[in-house]
PDB file of N, CA and C in Angstrom:
ATOM      1  N   MET A   1    -140.771 108.718 114.008  1.00 86.00           N
ATOM      2  CA  MET A   1    -142.010 109.214 114.584  1.00 86.00           C
ATOM      3  C   MET A   1    -142.783 109.910 113.469  1.00 86.00           C
ATOM      4  N   ASP A   2    -144.068 109.584 113.313  1.00 92.00           N
ATOM      5  CA  ASP A   2    -144.849 110.268 112.278  1.00 92.00           C
ATOM      6  C   ASP A   2    -145.258 111.652 112.779  1.00 92.00           C
ATOM      7  N   PHE A   3    -145.728 112.499 111.853  1.00 93.00           N
ATOM      8  CA  PHE A   3    -145.977 113.902 112.164  1.00 93.00           C
ATOM      9  C   PHE A   3    -147.076 114.082 113.215  1.00 93.00           C
ATOM     10  N   ALA A   4    -148.144 113.301 113.140  1.00 92.00           N
ATOM     11  CA  ALA A   4    -149.231 113.426 114.121  1.00 92.00           C
ATOM     12  C   ALA A   4    -148.717 113.132 115.529  1.00 92.00           C
ATOM     13  N   ASP A   5    -147.910 112.099 115.674  1.00 93.00           N
ATOM     14  CA  ASP A   5    -147.328 111.774 116.978  1.00 93.00           C
ATOM     15  C   ASP A   5    -146.362 112.867 117.427  1.00 93.00           C
ATOM     16  N   PHE A   6    -145.624 113.422 116.470  1.00 93.00           N
ATOM     17  CA  PHE A   6    -144.663 114.490 116.771  1.00 93.00           C
ATOM     18  C   PHE A   6    -145.384 115.718 117.340  1.00 93.00           C
ATOM     19  N   ILE A   7    -146.452 116.158 116.669  1.00 92.00           N
ATOM     20  CA  ILE A   7    -147.214 117.327 117.138  1.00 92.00           C
ATOM     21  C   ILE A   7    -147.815 117.047 118.509  1.00 92.00           C
ATOM     22  N   THR A   8    -148.338 115.853 118.699  1.00 93.00           N
ATOM     23  CA  THR A   8    -148.940 115.486 119.981  1.00 93.00           C
ATOM     24  C   THR A   8    -147.901 115.472 121.094  1.00 93.00           C
ATOM     25  N   ASP A   9    -146.658 115.162 120.758  1.00 94.00           N
ATOM     26  CA  ASP A   9    -145.597 115.037 121.760  1.00 94.00           C
ATOM     27  C   ASP A   9    -144.918 116.379 122.082  1.00 94.00           C
ATOM     28  N   LEU A  10    -145.073 117.381 121.222  1.00 93.00           N
ATOM     29  CA  LEU A  10    -144.435 118.675 121.456  1.00 93.00           C
ATOM     30  C   LEU A  10    -144.922 119.283 122.772  1.00 93.00           C
ATOM     31  N   ALA A  11    -143.991 119.731 123.592  1.00 93.00           N
ATOM     32  CA  ALA A  11    -144.287 120.386 124.878  1.00 93.00           C
ATOM     33  C   ALA A  11    -145.268 119.567 125.709  1.00 93.00           C
ATOM     34  N   HIS A  12    -145.071 118.257 125.672  1.00 94.00           N
ATOM     35  CA  HIS A  12    -145.889 117.331 126.470  1.00 94.00           C
ATOM     36  C   HIS A  12    -147.380 117.466 126.177  1.00 94.00           C
ATOM     37  N   GLY A  13    -147.713 117.717 124.914  1.00 94.00           N
ATOM     38  CA  GLY A  13    -149.112 117.777 124.492  1.00 94.00           C
ATOM     39  C   GLY A  13    -149.737 119.158 124.518  1.00 94.00           C
ATOM     40  N   ARG A  14    -149.050 120.146 125.101  1.00 96.00           N
ATOM     41  CA  ARG A  14    -149.627 121.496 125.183  1.00 96.00           C
ATOM     42  C   ARG A  14    -149.787 122.138 123.807  1.00 96.00           C
ATOM     43  N   VAL A  15    -148.832 121.912 122.909  1.00 96.00           N
ATOM     44  CA  VAL A  15    -148.913 122.500 121.563  1.00 96.00           C
ATOM     45  C   VAL A  15    -150.136 121.938 120.835  1.00 96.00           C
ATOM     46  N   HIS A  16    -150.319 120.639 120.899  1.00 96.00           N
ATOM     47  CA  HIS A  16    -151.466 119.981 120.249  1.00 96.00           C
ATOM     48  C   HIS A  16    -152.776 120.555 120.798  1.00 96.00           C
ATOM     49  N   GLN A  17    -152.863 120.712 122.107  1.00 96.00           N
ATOM     50  CA  GLN A  17    -154.071 121.241 122.735  1.00 96.00           C
ATOM     51  C   GLN A  17    -154.316 122.691 122.314  1.00 96.00           C
ATOM     52  N   GLN A  18    -153.272 123.514 122.345  1.00 96.00           N
ATOM     53  CA  GLN A  18    -153.428 124.926 121.988  1.00 96.00           C
ATOM     54  C   GLN A  18    -153.793 125.108 120.511  1.00 96.00           C
ATOM     55  N   LEU A  19    -153.211 124.289 119.647  1.00 96.00           N
ATOM     56  CA  LEU A  19    -153.544 124.378 118.225  1.00 96.00           C
ATOM     57  C   LEU A  19    -154.991 123.949 117.981  1.00 96.00           C
ATOM     58  N   GLY A  20    -155.436 122.916 118.693  1.00 96.00           N
ATOM     59  CA  GLY A  20    -156.831 122.482 118.575  1.00 96.00           C
ATOM     60  C   GLY A  20    -157.802 123.555 119.030  1.00 96.00           C
ATOM     61  N   GLU A  21    -157.474 124.221 120.144  1.00 97.00           N
ATOM     62  CA  GLU A  21    -158.325 125.310 120.640  1.00 97.00           C
ATOM     63  C   GLU A  21    -158.341 126.487 119.674  1.00 97.00           C
ATOM     64  N   ALA A  22    -157.175 126.797 119.098  1.00 96.00           N
ATOM     65  CA  ALA A  22    -157.094 127.886 118.120  1.00 96.00           C
ATOM     66  C   ALA A  22    -157.942 127.563 116.896  1.00 96.00           C
ATOM     67  N   MET A  23    -157.875 126.317 116.447  1.00 96.00           N
ATOM     68  CA  MET A  23    -158.650 125.907 115.282  1.00 96.00           C
ATOM     69  C   MET A  23    -160.149 126.015 115.559  1.00 96.00           C
ATOM     70  N   GLN A  24    -160.571 125.654 116.757  1.00 97.00           N
ATOM     71  CA  GLN A  24    -161.983 125.775 117.117  1.00 97.00           C
ATOM     72  C   GLN A  24    -162.436 127.231 117.104  1.00 97.00           C
ATOM     73  N   ARG A  25    -161.602 128.128 117.634  1.00 96.00           N
ATOM     74  CA  ARG A  25    -161.946 129.560 117.617  1.00 96.00           C
ATOM     75  C   ARG A  25    -162.095 130.071 116.186  1.00 96.00           C
ATOM     76  N   ILE A  26    -161.176 129.659 115.330  1.00 96.00           N
ATOM     77  CA  ILE A  26    -161.201 130.114 113.936  1.00 96.00           C
ATOM     78  C   ILE A  26    -162.433 129.590 113.217  1.00 96.00           C
ATOM     79  N   VAL A  27    -162.709 128.301 113.372  1.00 97.00           N
ATOM     80  CA  VAL A  27    -163.865 127.696 112.693  1.00 97.00           C
ATOM     81  C   VAL A  27    -165.168 128.353 113.165  1.00 97.00           C
ATOM     82  N   SER A  28    -165.289 128.598 114.459  1.00 95.00           N
ATOM     83  CA  SER A  28    -166.496 129.259 114.991  1.00 95.00           C
ATOM     84  C   SER A  28    -166.656 130.657 114.408  1.00 95.00           C
ATOM     85  N   ALA A  29    -165.551 131.405 114.338  1.00 95.00           N
ATOM     86  CA  ALA A  29    -165.608 132.768 113.803  1.00 95.00           C
ATOM     87  C   ALA A  29    -165.935 132.764 112.313  1.00 95.00           C
ATOM     88  N   VAL A  30    -165.408 131.817 111.567  1.00 95.00           N
ATOM     89  CA  VAL A  30    -165.716 131.704 110.138  1.00 95.00           C
ATOM     90  C   VAL A  30    -167.200 131.411 109.958  1.00 95.00           C
ATOM     91  N   GLU A  31    -167.724 130.515 110.785  1.00 94.00           N
ATOM     92  CA  GLU A  31    -169.152 130.186 110.704  1.00 94.00           C
ATOM     93  C   GLU A  31    -170.010 131.404 111.044  1.00 94.00           C
ATOM     94  N   ASP A  32    -169.608 132.178 112.053  1.00 92.00           N
ATOM     95  CA  ASP A  32    -170.379 133.349 112.489  1.00 92.00           C
ATOM     96  C   ASP A  32    -170.337 134.496 111.487  1.00 92.00           C
ATOM     97  N   THR A  33    -169.167 134.730 110.891  1.00 91.00           N
ATOM     98  CA  THR A  33    -168.991 135.918 110.041  1.00 91.00           C
ATOM     99  C   THR A  33    -169.057 135.625 108.548  1.00 91.00           C
ATOM    100  N   GLY A  34    -168.773 134.388 108.151  1.00 91.00           N
ATOM    101  CA  GLY A  34    -168.693 134.067 106.729  1.00 91.00           C
ATOM    102  C   GLY A  34    -167.387 134.516 106.106  1.00 91.00           C
ATOM    103  N   ALA A  35    -166.501 135.103 106.908  1.00 93.00           N
ATOM    104  CA  ALA A  35    -165.210 135.589 106.410  1.00 93.00           C
ATOM    105  C   ALA A  35    -164.149 134.496 106.567  1.00 93.00           C
ATOM    106  N   GLU A  36    -163.029 134.722 105.955  1.00 95.00           N
ATOM    107  CA  GLU A  36    -161.932 133.751 105.936  1.00 95.00           C
ATOM    108  C   GLU A  36    -161.073 133.842 107.192  1.00 95.00           C
ATOM    109  N   GLY A  37    -160.633 132.700 107.686  1.00 96.00           N
ATOM    110  CA  GLY A  37    -159.708 132.650 108.811  1.00 96.00           C
ATOM    111  C   GLY A  37    -158.572 131.700 108.493  1.00 96.00           C
ATOM    112  N   SER A  38    -157.508 131.746 109.294  1.00 97.00           N
ATOM    113  CA  SER A  38    -156.379 130.841 109.039  1.00 97.00           C
ATOM    114  C   SER A  38    -155.594 130.590 110.320  1.00 97.00           C
ATOM    115  N   LEU A  39    -154.878 129.485 110.307  1.00 97.00           N
ATOM    116  CA  LEU A  39    -153.954 129.123 111.384  1.00 97.00           C
ATOM    117  C   LEU A  39    -152.638 128.754 110.714  1.00 97.00           C
ATOM    118  N   THR A  40    -151.601 129.536 110.984  1.00 97.00           N
ATOM    119  CA  THR A  40    -150.279 129.295 110.403  1.00 97.00           C
ATOM    120  C   THR A  40    -149.366 128.774 111.498  1.00 97.00           C
ATOM    121  N   ILE A  41    -148.759 127.626 111.234  1.00 97.00           N
ATOM    122  CA  ILE A  41    -147.871 126.987 112.213  1.00 97.00           C
ATOM    123  C   ILE A  41    -146.464 126.971 111.634  1.00 97.00           C
ATOM    124  N   LYS A  42    -145.524 127.518 112.403  1.00 97.00           N
ATOM    125  CA  LYS A  42    -144.129 127.541 111.975  1.00 97.00           C
ATOM    126  C   LYS A  42    -143.322 126.734 112.984  1.00 97.00           C
ATOM    127  N   LEU A  43    -142.617 125.744 112.491  1.00 96.00           N
ATOM    128  CA  LEU A  43    -141.748 124.917 113.330  1.00 96.00           C
ATOM    129  C   LEU A  43    -140.305 125.269 112.988  1.00 96.00           C
ATOM    130  N   LYS A  44    -139.555 125.679 113.997  1.00 97.00           N
ATOM    131  CA  LYS A  44    -138.153 126.041 113.793  1.00 97.00           C
ATOM    132  C   LYS A  44    -137.306 124.970 114.472  1.00 97.00           C
ATOM    133  N   VAL A  45    -136.438 124.326 113.705  1.00 96.00           N
ATOM    134  CA  VAL A  45    -135.582 123.253 114.220  1.00 96.00           C
ATOM    135  C   VAL A  45    -134.136 123.737 114.236  1.00 96.00           C
ATOM    136  N   THR A  46    -133.500 123.669 115.409  1.00 97.00           N
ATOM    137  CA  THR A  46    -132.100 124.071 115.560  1.00 97.00           C
ATOM    138  C   THR A  46    -131.347 123.000 116.333  1.00 97.00           C
ATOM    139  N   MET A  47    -130.032 123.077 116.267  1.00 95.00           N
ATOM    140  CA  MET A  47    -129.173 122.157 117.029  1.00 95.00           C
ATOM    141  C   MET A  47    -128.988 122.698 118.434  1.00 95.00           C
ATOM    142  N   ASP A  48    -129.063 121.828 119.411  1.00 91.00           N
ATOM    143  CA  ASP A  48    -128.780 122.180 120.798  1.00 91.00           C
ATOM    144  C   ASP A  48    -127.892 121.062 121.332  1.00 91.00           C
ATOM    145  N   GLY A  49    -126.597 121.218 121.116  1.00 93.00           N
ATOM    146  CA  GLY A  49    -125.666 120.138 121.476  1.00 93.00           C
ATOM    147  C   GLY A  49    -125.854 118.973 120.533  1.00 93.00           C
ATOM    148  N   VAL A  50    -126.211 117.830 121.088  1.00 95.00           N
ATOM    149  CA  VAL A  50    -126.435 116.640 120.262  1.00 95.00           C
ATOM    150  C   VAL A  50    -127.923 116.412 119.997  1.00 95.00           C
ATOM    151  N   CYS A  51    -128.745 117.359 120.427  1.00 95.00           N
ATOM    152  CA  CYS A  51    -130.206 117.220 120.282  1.00 95.00           C
ATOM    153  C   CYS A  51    -130.757 118.252 119.291  1.00 95.00           C
ATOM    154  N   ALA A  52    -131.940 117.976 118.818  1.00 95.00           N
ATOM    155  CA  ALA A  52    -132.673 118.930 117.981  1.00 95.00           C
ATOM    156  C   ALA A  52    -133.663 119.672 118.873  1.00 95.00           C
ATOM    157  N   LYS A  53    -133.636 120.985 118.774  1.00 95.00           N
ATOM    158  CA  LYS A  53    -134.585 121.809 119.527  1.00 95.00           C
ATOM    159  C   LYS A  53    -135.649 122.290 118.548  1.00 95.00           C
ATOM    160  N   VAL A  54    -136.916 122.109 118.906  1.00 95.00           N
ATOM    161  CA  VAL A  54    -138.023 122.514 118.032  1.00 95.00           C
ATOM    162  C   VAL A  54    -138.823 123.607 118.734  1.00 95.00           C
ATOM    163  N   ASP A  55    -138.875 124.771 118.110  1.00 95.00           N
ATOM    164  CA  ASP A  55    -139.687 125.884 118.605  1.00 95.00           C
ATOM    165  C   ASP A  55    -140.916 126.008 117.713  1.00 95.00           C
ATOM    166  N   VAL A  56    -142.031 126.338 118.327  1.00 96.00           N
ATOM    167  CA  VAL A  56    -143.297 126.450 117.599  1.00 96.00           C
ATOM    168  C   VAL A  56    -143.794 127.886 117.666  1.00 96.00           C
ATOM    169  N   ASP A  57    -144.232 128.400 116.538  1.00 96.00           N
ATOM    170  CA  ASP A  57    -144.864 129.713 116.470  1.00 96.00           C
ATOM    171  C   ASP A  57    -146.163 129.531 115.694  1.00 96.00           C
ATOM    172  N   ALA A  58    -147.277 129.838 116.329  1.00 96.00           N
ATOM    173  CA  ALA A  58    -148.584 129.717 115.674  1.00 96.00           C
ATOM    174  C   ALA A  58    -149.229 131.080 115.613  1.00 96.00           C
ATOM    175  N   LYS A  59    -149.770 131.410 114.457  1.00 97.00           N
ATOM    176  CA  LYS A  59    -150.449 132.691 114.268  1.00 97.00           C
ATOM    177  C   LYS A  59    -151.879 132.426 113.810  1.00 97.00           C
ATOM    178  N   GLU A  60    -152.801 133.002 114.571  1.00 97.00           N
ATOM    179  CA  GLU A  60    -154.218 132.868 114.244  1.00 97.00           C
ATOM    180  C   GLU A  60    -154.685 134.106 113.499  1.00 97.00           C
ATOM    181  N   LYS A  61    -155.473 133.901 112.481  1.00 96.00           N
ATOM    182  CA  LYS A  61    -156.166 135.005 111.817  1.00 96.00           C
ATOM    183  C   LYS A  61    -157.646 134.708 111.980  1.00 96.00           C
ATOM    184  N   ILE A  62    -158.223 135.318 113.014  1.00 95.00           N
ATOM    185  CA  ILE A  62    -159.632 135.093 113.321  1.00 95.00           C
ATOM    186  C   ILE A  62    -160.447 136.197 112.663  1.00 95.00           C
ATOM    187  N   PRO A  63    -161.397 135.824 111.819  1.00 93.00           N
ATOM    188  CA  PRO A  63    -162.212 136.869 111.180  1.00 93.00           C
ATOM    189  C   PRO A  63    -163.085 137.581 112.204  1.00 93.00           C
ATOM    190  N   ARG A  64    -163.242 138.848 112.036  1.00 89.00           N
ATOM    191  CA  ARG A  64    -164.062 139.665 112.927  1.00 89.00           C
ATOM    192  C   ARG A  64    -165.288 140.157 112.159  1.00 89.00           C
ATOM    193  N   GLU A  65    -166.358 140.348 112.892  1.00 84.00           N
ATOM    194  CA  GLU A  65    -167.535 140.920 112.274  1.00 84.00           C
ATOM    195  C   GLU A  65    -167.248 142.360 111.905  1.00 84.00           C
ATOM    196  N   LYS A  66    -167.693 142.756 110.747  1.00 82.00           N
ATOM    197  CA  LYS A  66    -167.485 144.142 110.328  1.00 82.00           C
ATOM    198  C   LYS A  66    -168.441 145.035 111.099  1.00 82.00           C
ATOM    199  N   MET A  67    -167.909 146.131 111.570  1.00 79.00           N
ATOM    200  CA  MET A  67    -168.726 147.112 112.269  1.00 79.00           C
ATOM    201  C   MET A  67    -169.554 147.869 111.232  1.00 79.00           C
ATOM    202  N   PRO A  68    -170.817 148.131 111.534  1.00 83.00           N
ATOM    203  CA  PRO A  68    -171.633 148.865 110.560  1.00 83.00           C
ATOM    204  C   PRO A  68    -171.160 150.306 110.429  1.00 83.00           C
ATOM    205  N   GLY A  69    -171.275 150.831 109.245  1.00 87.00           N
ATOM    206  CA  GLY A  69    -170.879 152.208 108.993  1.00 87.00           C
ATOM    207  C   GLY A  69    -172.052 153.156 109.203  1.00 87.00           C
ATOM    208  N   SER A  70    -171.787 154.430 109.245  1.00 92.00           N
ATOM    209  CA  SER A  70    -172.802 155.469 109.391  1.00 92.00           C
ATOM    210  C   SER A  70    -172.465 156.623 108.461  1.00 92.00           C
ATOM    211  N   MET A  71    -173.484 157.348 108.058  1.00 92.00           N
ATOM    212  CA  MET A  71    -173.298 158.488 107.179  1.00 92.00           C
ATOM    213  C   MET A  71    -173.352 159.768 108.004  1.00 92.00           C
ATOM    214  N   PHE A  72    -172.434 160.679 107.713  1.00 91.00           N
ATOM    215  CA  PHE A  72    -172.375 161.974 108.372  1.00 91.00           C
ATOM    216  C   PHE A  72    -172.114 163.039 107.313  1.00 91.00           C
ATOM    217  N   PHE A  73    -172.432 164.272 107.663  1.00 91.00           N
ATOM    218  CA  PHE A  73    -172.106 165.408 106.801  1.00 91.00           C
ATOM    219  C   PHE A  73    -170.837 166.056 107.341  1.00 91.00           C
ATOM    220  N   PHE A  74    -170.009 166.554 106.426  1.00 92.00           N
ATOM    221  CA  PHE A  74    -168.808 167.278 106.817  1.00 92.00           C
ATOM    222  C   PHE A  74    -169.181 168.679 107.281  1.00 92.00           C
ATOM    223  N   GLY A  75    -168.536 169.112 108.349  1.00 89.00           N
ATOM    224  CA  GLY A  75    -168.706 170.481 108.830  1.00 89.00           C
ATOM    225  C   GLY A  75    -167.374 171.201 108.751  1.00 89.00           C
ATOM    226  N   GLN A  76    -167.303 172.342 109.385  1.00 89.00           N
ATOM    227  CA  GLN A  76    -166.063 173.104 109.388  1.00 89.00           C
ATOM    228  C   GLN A  76    -165.094 172.527 110.412  1.00 89.00           C
ATOM    229  N   ASN A  77    -163.826 172.728 110.179  1.00 89.00           N
ATOM    230  CA  ASN A  77    -162.757 172.330 111.101  1.00 89.00           C
ATOM    231  C   ASN A  77    -162.768 170.844 111.434  1.00 89.00           C
ATOM    232  N   GLY A  78    -163.119 170.028 110.465  1.00 89.00           N
ATOM    233  CA  GLY A  78    -163.059 168.580 110.667  1.00 89.00           C
ATOM    234  C   GLY A  78    -164.177 168.000 111.502  1.00 89.00           C
ATOM    235  N   SER A  79    -165.279 168.709 111.657  1.00 91.00           N
ATOM    236  CA  SER A  79    -166.397 168.181 112.450  1.00 91.00           C
ATOM    237  C   SER A  79    -167.344 167.370 111.568  1.00 91.00           C
ATOM    238  N   LEU A  80    -168.082 166.471 112.185  1.00 93.00           N
ATOM    239  CA  LEU A  80    -169.073 165.649 111.499  1.00 93.00           C
ATOM    240  C   LEU A  80    -170.436 165.917 112.109  1.00 93.00           C
ATOM    241  N   HIS A  81    -171.484 165.861 111.258  1.00 91.00           N
ATOM    242  CA  HIS A  81    -172.833 166.197 111.709  1.00 91.00           C
ATOM    243  C   HIS A  81    -173.840 165.208 111.141  1.00 91.00           C
ATOM    244  N   ARG A  82    -174.884 164.913 111.910  1.00 89.00           N
ATOM    245  CA  ARG A  82    -175.976 164.071 111.430  1.00 89.00           C
ATOM    246  C   ARG A  82    -176.850 164.820 110.440  1.00 89.00           C
ATOM    247  N   GLU A  83    -177.010 166.119 110.638  1.00 89.00           N
ATOM    248  CA  GLU A  83    -177.789 166.954 109.736  1.00 89.00           C
ATOM    249  C   GLU A  83    -176.826 167.828 108.931  1.00 89.00           C
ATOM    250  N   ASP A  84    -177.189 168.097 107.700  1.00 90.00           N
ATOM    251  CA  ASP A  84    -176.343 168.907 106.819  1.00 90.00           C
ATOM    252  C   ASP A  84    -176.237 170.325 107.384  1.00 90.00           C
ATOM    253  N   PRO A  85    -175.049 170.751 107.815  1.00 86.00           N
ATOM    254  CA  PRO A  85    -174.911 172.081 108.394  1.00 86.00           C
ATOM    255  C   PRO A  85    -175.136 173.203 107.377  1.00 86.00           C
ATOM    256  N   ARG A  86    -175.117 172.890 106.082  1.00 87.00           N
ATOM    257  CA  ARG A  86    -175.349 173.909 105.049  1.00 87.00           C
ATOM    258  C   ARG A  86    -176.841 174.113 104.776  1.00 87.00           C
ATOM    259  N   GLN A  87    -177.654 173.155 105.253  1.00 87.00           N
ATOM    260  CA  GLN A  87    -179.094 173.227 105.003  1.00 87.00           C
ATOM    261  C   GLN A  87    -179.742 174.253 105.920  1.00 87.00           C
ATOM    262  N   LEU A  88    -180.561 175.121 105.349  1.00 84.00           N
ATOM    263  CA  LEU A  88    -181.293 176.096 106.151  1.00 84.00           C
ATOM    264  C   LEU A  88    -182.318 175.371 107.015  1.00 84.00           C
ATOM    265  N   LYS A  89    -182.521 175.863 108.212  1.00 81.00           N
ATOM    266  CA  LYS A  89    -183.478 175.264 109.128  1.00 81.00           C
ATOM    267  C   LYS A  89    -184.854 175.862 108.892  1.00 81.00           C
ATOM    268  N   LEU A  90    -185.877 175.013 108.895  1.00 80.00           N
ATOM    269  CA  LEU A  90    -187.252 175.477 108.800  1.00 80.00           C
ATOM    270  C   LEU A  90    -187.835 175.506 110.195  1.00 80.00           C
ATOM    271  N   LYS A  91    -188.554 176.566 110.487  1.00 76.00           N
ATOM    272  CA  LYS A  91    -189.172 176.691 111.796  1.00 76.00           C
ATOM    273  C   LYS A  91    -190.416 175.807 111.814  1.00 76.00           C
ATOM    274  N   ALA A  92    -190.506 174.968 112.818  1.00 71.00           N
ATOM    275  CA  ALA A  92    -191.661 174.085 112.943  1.00 71.00           C
ATOM    276  C   ALA A  92    -192.848 174.876 113.469  1.00 71.00           C
ATOM    277  N   ILE A  93    -194.030 174.558 112.953  1.00 67.00           N
ATOM    278  CA  ILE A  93    -195.256 175.204 113.418  1.00 67.00           C
ATOM    279  C   ILE A  93    -196.016 174.181 114.242  1.00 67.00           C
ATOM    280  N   ASP A  94    -196.053 174.412 115.552  1.00 67.00           N
ATOM    281  CA  ASP A  94    -196.758 173.491 116.435  1.00 67.00           C
ATOM    282  C   ASP A  94    -198.246 173.836 116.493  1.00 67.00           C
ATOM    283  N   ASP A  95    -198.561 175.090 116.672  1.00 63.00           N
ATOM    284  CA  ASP A  95    -199.941 175.546 116.769  1.00 63.00           C
ATOM    285  C   ASP A  95    -200.178 176.603 115.697  1.00 63.00           C
ATOM    286  N   PRO A  96    -201.407 176.681 115.195  1.00 61.00           N
ATOM    287  CA  PRO A  96    -201.690 177.744 114.223  1.00 61.00           C
ATOM    288  C   PRO A  96    -201.468 179.109 114.856  1.00 61.00           C
ATOM    289  N   GLN A  97    -201.040 180.052 114.059  1.00 64.00           N
ATOM    290  CA  GLN A  97    -200.817 181.409 114.536  1.00 64.00           C
ATOM    291  C   GLN A  97    -202.173 182.041 114.909  1.00 64.00           C
ATOM    292  N   PRO A  98    -202.171 182.974 115.857  1.00 66.00           N
ATOM    293  CA  PRO A  98    -203.437 183.580 116.293  1.00 66.00           C
ATOM    294  C   PRO A  98    -204.220 184.248 115.159  1.00 66.00           C
ATOM    295  N   ASN A  99    -203.538 184.768 114.165  1.00 69.00           N
ATOM    296  CA  ASN A  99    -204.246 185.443 113.080  1.00 69.00           C
ATOM    297  C   ASN A  99    -204.607 184.488 111.938  1.00 69.00           C
ATOM    298  N   MET A 100    -204.405 183.187 112.152  1.00 67.00           N
ATOM    299  CA  MET A 100    -204.753 182.197 111.140  1.00 67.00           C
ATOM    300  C   MET A 100    -206.092 181.581 111.498  1.00 67.00           C
ATOM    301  N   ARG A 101    -206.875 181.243 110.486  1.00 70.00           N
ATOM    302  CA  ARG A 101    -208.134 180.567 110.758  1.00 70.00           C
ATOM    303  C   ARG A 101    -208.138 179.240 110.007  1.00 70.00           C
ATOM    304  N   VAL A 102    -208.819 178.271 110.566  1.00 70.00           N
ATOM    305  CA  VAL A 102    -208.916 176.954 109.950  1.00 70.00           C
ATOM    306  C   VAL A 102    -210.091 176.968 108.997  1.00 70.00           C
ATOM    307  N   VAL A 103    -209.851 176.553 107.748  1.00 74.00           N
ATOM    308  CA  VAL A 103    -210.894 176.507 106.733  1.00 74.00           C
ATOM    309  C   VAL A 103    -211.342 175.069 106.596  1.00 74.00           C
ATOM    310  N   LYS A 104    -212.624 174.848 106.765  1.00 75.00           N
ATOM    311  CA  LYS A 104    -213.178 173.501 106.644  1.00 75.00           C
ATOM    312  C   LYS A 104    -213.749 173.308 105.260  1.00 75.00           C
ATOM    313  N   GLY A 105    -213.619 172.103 104.750  1.00 71.00           N
ATOM    314  CA  GLY A 105    -214.164 171.786 103.446  1.00 71.00           C
ATOM    315  C   GLY A 105    -215.656 171.521 103.528  1.00 71.00           C
ATOM    316  N   GLU A 106    -216.288 171.266 102.392  1.00 71.00           N
ATOM    317  CA  GLU A 106    -217.714 171.021 102.308  1.00 71.00           C
ATOM    318  C   GLU A 106    -218.114 169.725 103.007  1.00 71.00           C
ATOM    319  N   ASP A 107    -217.174 168.754 103.095  1.00 65.00           N
ATOM    320  CA  ASP A 107    -217.475 167.455 103.684  1.00 65.00           C
ATOM    321  C   ASP A 107    -217.657 167.566 105.199  1.00 65.00           C
ATOM    322  N   GLU A 108    -217.102 168.564 105.800  1.00 57.00           N
ATOM    323  CA  GLU A 108    -217.078 168.631 107.276  1.00 57.00           C
ATOM    324  C   GLU A 108    -218.211 169.398 107.838  1.00 57.00           C
TER     325      GLU A 108
END
């Protein structure tokens, strides 16, 4: 029996089908991410009386999209902050102070 027929015959065709589906998942993920993927097939052959028993172990390495990173500032006691906790805060001025006057230029 040649190898292609052997793989197709394993577990009444279920191994061939599952390996094909695994390969499709890997190829799709490689196309989506640009990262490397792999399918490793291990065939273990042992004696079972007068017959050969073949066990199959397949391992998929499907590439995953990398999660984007974010920048944070370190705080005390292992905390993280979006704003630098060491930076002094400036008070925002929404309206001019009552004792302030607006100076207009010559153009206005």
